[in-house]
Coordinates of C-alpha atoms in Angstrom, one line a residue:
V1 CA 10.7 7.6 14.4
A2 CA 11.5 4.2 12.7
K3 CA 6.9 3.8 13.0
I4 CA 7.3 7.1 10.7
P5 CA 7.3 5.7 7.4
I6 CA 4.9 2.9 8.3
I7 CA 1.9 5.2 9.0
I8 CA 3.1 7.6 6.4
G9 CA 3.4 5.1 3.7
Q10 CA 0.0 3.0 4.4
V11 CA -1.7 5.8 4.6
Y12 CA -0.9 6.7 1.5
V13 CA -1.0 3.8 -0.4
L14 CA -4.1 2.4 1.2
G15 CA -5.2 6.0 -0.3
F16 CA -4.3 5.5 -3.4
V17 CA -5.2 2.5 -4.4
F18 CA -9.1 2.8 -3.1
C19 CA -9.3 5.9 -4.8
Q20 CA -8.1 4.5 -8.4
I21 CA -10.4 1.6 -7.6
I22 CA -13.0 4.5 -7.0
I23 CA -12.0 5.7 -10.0
W24 CA -11.5 2.3 -12.4
K25 CA -15.5 1.6 -11.4
D26 CA -17.2 4.2 -11.7
I27 CA -15.0 4.9 -15.4
R28 CA -17.7 2.7 -17.9
K29 CA -16.2 3.0 -21.3
Q30 CA -12.6 1.5 -21.7
S31 CA -11.1 3.5 -24.6
L32 CA -11.5 6.1 -21.2
R33 CA -10.2 3.9 -18.7
N34 CA -7.2 4.0 -20.7
I35 CA -6.5 7.5 -21.0
I36 CA -7.3 7.9 -17.4
D37 CA -4.9 5.6 -16.7
F38 CA -2.3 6.5 -18.7
I39 CA -2.1 9.9 -17.7
L40 CA -2.3 9.2 -13.6
I41 CA -0.4 5.8 -13.8
R42 CA 3.4 8.1 -13.1
R43 CA 2.0 9.6 -10.6
F44 CA 0.0 6.5 -8.9
T45 CA 2.4 4.3 -9.6
N46 CA 6.0 5.1 -8.7
P47 CA 4.9 6.6 -5.2
V48 CA 3.2 3.4 -4.3
M49 CA 6.2 1.2 -5.0
I50 CA 9.1 3.8 -3.2
L51 CA 6.4 4.2 -0.1
S52 CA 6.0 -0.1 0.1
I53 CA 9.8 -0.2 -0.1
G54 CA 10.4 2.8 2.8
M55 CA 7.9 0.5 4.8
A56 CA 9.2 -2.6 4.7
A57 CA 13.2 -1.0 5.4
A58 CA 11.0 1.0 8.4
A59 CA 10.1 -2.4 9.4
T60 CA 13.0 -4.3 9.2
L61 CA 15.1 -1.5 11.1
I62 CA 12.2 -1.9 14.4
P63 CA 13.7 -5.3 15.4
I64 CA 17.0 -3.9 15.1
I65 CA 16.6 -0.9 17.1
Q66 CA 14.7 -3.1 19.8
S67 CA 17.2 -5.5 19.9
A68 CA 19.6 -2.2 20.5
M69 CA 17.7 -0.9 23.6
I70 CA 18.1 -4.0 25.1
S71 CA 21.3 -5.6 24.9
E72 CA 24.8 -4.9 26.1
T73 CA 27.3 -6.3 24.8
Q74 CA 27.7 -7.4 21.2
S75 CA 26.9 -11.0 21.7
E76 CA 23.9 -10.4 23.4
Y77 CA 22.3 -7.8 20.5
M78 CA 22.3 -10.6 17.7
K79 CA 20.9 -13.2 20.3
N80 CA 18.2 -10.7 21.0
L81 CA 18.1 -9.4 17.2
G82 CA 17.9 -13.7 16.7
L83 CA 15.3 -14.0 18.8
L84 CA 13.1 -11.1 17.3
Y85 CA 13.2 -12.3 14.2
F86 CA 12.9 -15.6 13.9
E87 CA 11.6 -16.5 17.6
T88 CA 8.7 -13.8 19.0
A89 CA 5.6 -12.8 17.7
N90 CA 7.5 -9.2 16.4
G91 CA 9.6 -11.5 13.7
K92 CA 6.3 -13.1 12.3
V93 CA 4.7 -9.6 12.3
W94 CA 8.0 -8.6 10.7
L95 CA 7.8 -11.3 8.1
I96 CA 4.5 -10.3 6.9
R97 CA 5.0 -7.2 6.9
V98 CA 8.3 -7.4 4.2
I99 CA 6.1 -9.3 2.2
S100 CA 3.3 -7.7 2.0
C101 CA 5.8 -4.5 0.7
A102 CA 6.4 -6.9 -1.7
I103 CA 3.4 -7.4 -3.4
V104 CA 2.2 -4.5 -3.4
A105 CA 6.0 -3.1 -4.9
F106 CA 5.3 -5.9 -7.8
A107 CA 1.9 -4.9 -7.8
A108 CA 1.9 -1.2 -8.6
Y109 CA 5.0 -2.2 -11.1
Y110 CA 3.0 -4.5 -13.2
Y111 CA -0.2 -2.7 -13.1
G112 CA 2.3 0.7 -14.8
R113 CA 3.1 -1.8 -17.0
D114 CA 0.4 -3.2 -18.4
V115 CA -1.0 0.3 -18.7
T116 CA 2.1 2.0 -20.4
K117 CA 2.7 -1.2 -22.4
E118 CA -1.6 -1.6 -23.4
A119 CA -2.2 2.6 -23.8
N120 CA -2.2 2.4 -27.5
R121 CA -3.9 -1.6 -28.5
S122 CA -6.9 -2.2 -28.5
N123 CA -9.3 -2.9 -25.4
S124 CA -9.8 -6.6 -24.2
V125 CA -11.4 -8.0 -21.5
T126 CA -9.4 -10.0 -20.6
R127 CA -6.5 -6.9 -19.5
R128 CA -9.8 -5.0 -17.8
T129 CA -9.8 -7.8 -15.7
R130 CA -6.0 -8.6 -15.2
R131 CA -6.4 -4.6 -14.5
T132 CA -9.1 -4.8 -11.8
I133 CA -6.9 -8.1 -9.8
L134 CA -3.5 -6.2 -9.7
L135 CA -5.8 -3.3 -8.1
Y136 CA -7.7 -6.2 -5.4
I137 CA -4.4 -7.4 -4.8
L138 CA -2.6 -4.0 -3.7
L139 CA -5.8 -3.1 -1.7
F140 CA -5.7 -6.9 0.0
A141 CA -1.7 -6.6 0.6
V142 CA -1.5 -2.8 2.2
L143 CA -5.0 -4.1 4.6
L144 CA -2.9 -6.9 5.0
F145 CA 0.1 -4.7 6.1
I146 CA -2.4 -1.9 8.4
G147 CA -3.5 -5.6 10.5
T148 CA -0.1 -6.3 11.4
N149 CA -0.1 -2.2 13.0
S150 CA -3.2 -3.1 14.6
V151 CA -2.2 -6.8 16.3
T152 CA 1.3 -4.8 17.8
S153 CA -0.8 -2.1 19.0
H154 CA -1.3 -1.4 22.7
S155 CA -4.6 -2.9 22.5
S156 CA -3.3 -6.3 22.0
S157 CA -1.5 -6.3 25.1
L158 CA -5.1 -5.6 26.7
A159 CA -6.2 -8.7 29.7
T160 CA -9.9 -8.2 28.3
W161 CA -11.4 -7.8 24.9
S162 CA -8.7 -7.7 23.5
Q163 CA -10.0 -8.7 19.7
L164 CA -12.2 -6.0 19.8
G165 CA -9.3 -3.0 20.9
I166 CA -7.4 -4.6 17.3
F167 CA -10.2 -5.0 15.2
A168 CA -11.0 -1.0 16.7
D169 CA -7.5 -0.3 15.9
F170 CA -7.3 -1.6 12.2
V171 CA -11.2 0.4 11.3
H172 CA -9.6 3.2 12.3
S173 CA -6.4 2.9 10.6
V174 CA -8.1 1.7 7.7
V175 CA -10.7 4.9 7.5
V176 CA -8.0 7.6 8.1
S177 CA -6.0 5.7 5.6
I178 CA -8.6 6.0 3.0
W179 CA -9.8 10.0 4.3
I180 CA -6.3 11.5 4.6
G181 CA -4.3 9.2 1.3
G182 CA -7.7 10.1 -0.3
L183 CA -7.4 13.6 0.2
I184 CA -3.5 13.5 -1.3
Y185 CA -4.7 11.4 -3.6
I186 CA -6.8 14.3 -5.0
F187 CA -4.0 16.8 -4.7
Y188 CA -1.6 15.2 -6.3
V189 CA -2.4 12.7 -8.9
L190 CA -5.8 13.5 -9.9
F191 CA -6.3 17.4 -9.8
P192 CA -2.5 17.8 -11.6
N193 CA -4.3 16.1 -14.4
V194 CA -8.3 17.3 -14.4
I195 CA -7.6 19.8 -17.4
R196 CA -5.7 17.4 -19.4
I197 CA -8.1 15.1 -19.0
S198 CA -11.3 16.8 -19.3
K199 CA -9.1 17.7 -23.2
D200 CA -8.6 14.1 -24.1
I201 CA -12.3 12.6 -23.1

């Protein structure tokens, strides 16, 4: 149950970021980019920020639940919790997940702020470059998060070919997230604004 927000979150966030990058790259005129960005920004950034916080909370909750399941007393629980967070591979995975979620939330926030703030100003190459960098930071951070899921998957426990299993799990998760998250982006972000975008263009 604790993993559900992680799976849903990574699907949404990766699908949203991937689609935003595709739309951003395919529009050649900067003025047109600004119009479309401004129209889509709220439905893009708000879910990404909210889901990244949910992913970090779920990732933090998992070691707490694991510690409770293996402990019989309160003192044992605290000891096991400390071990899980600070002395095992799970602790490193948790730290990477929380950091990548923080990067996603902050990058989405600054992307949205940049679009809103600069919507009515003149275009510049610097702003365009900054937004592109922020989108790729979002992409890298969510891919890093998905990578931690693959490292802790069943494939990592194989005696042989574990690296191949981890890689296959990662590719599978990425492709599924782009597919399903991309469909959600189209129906939730793009379709409700198609008429407005067409009129503005």
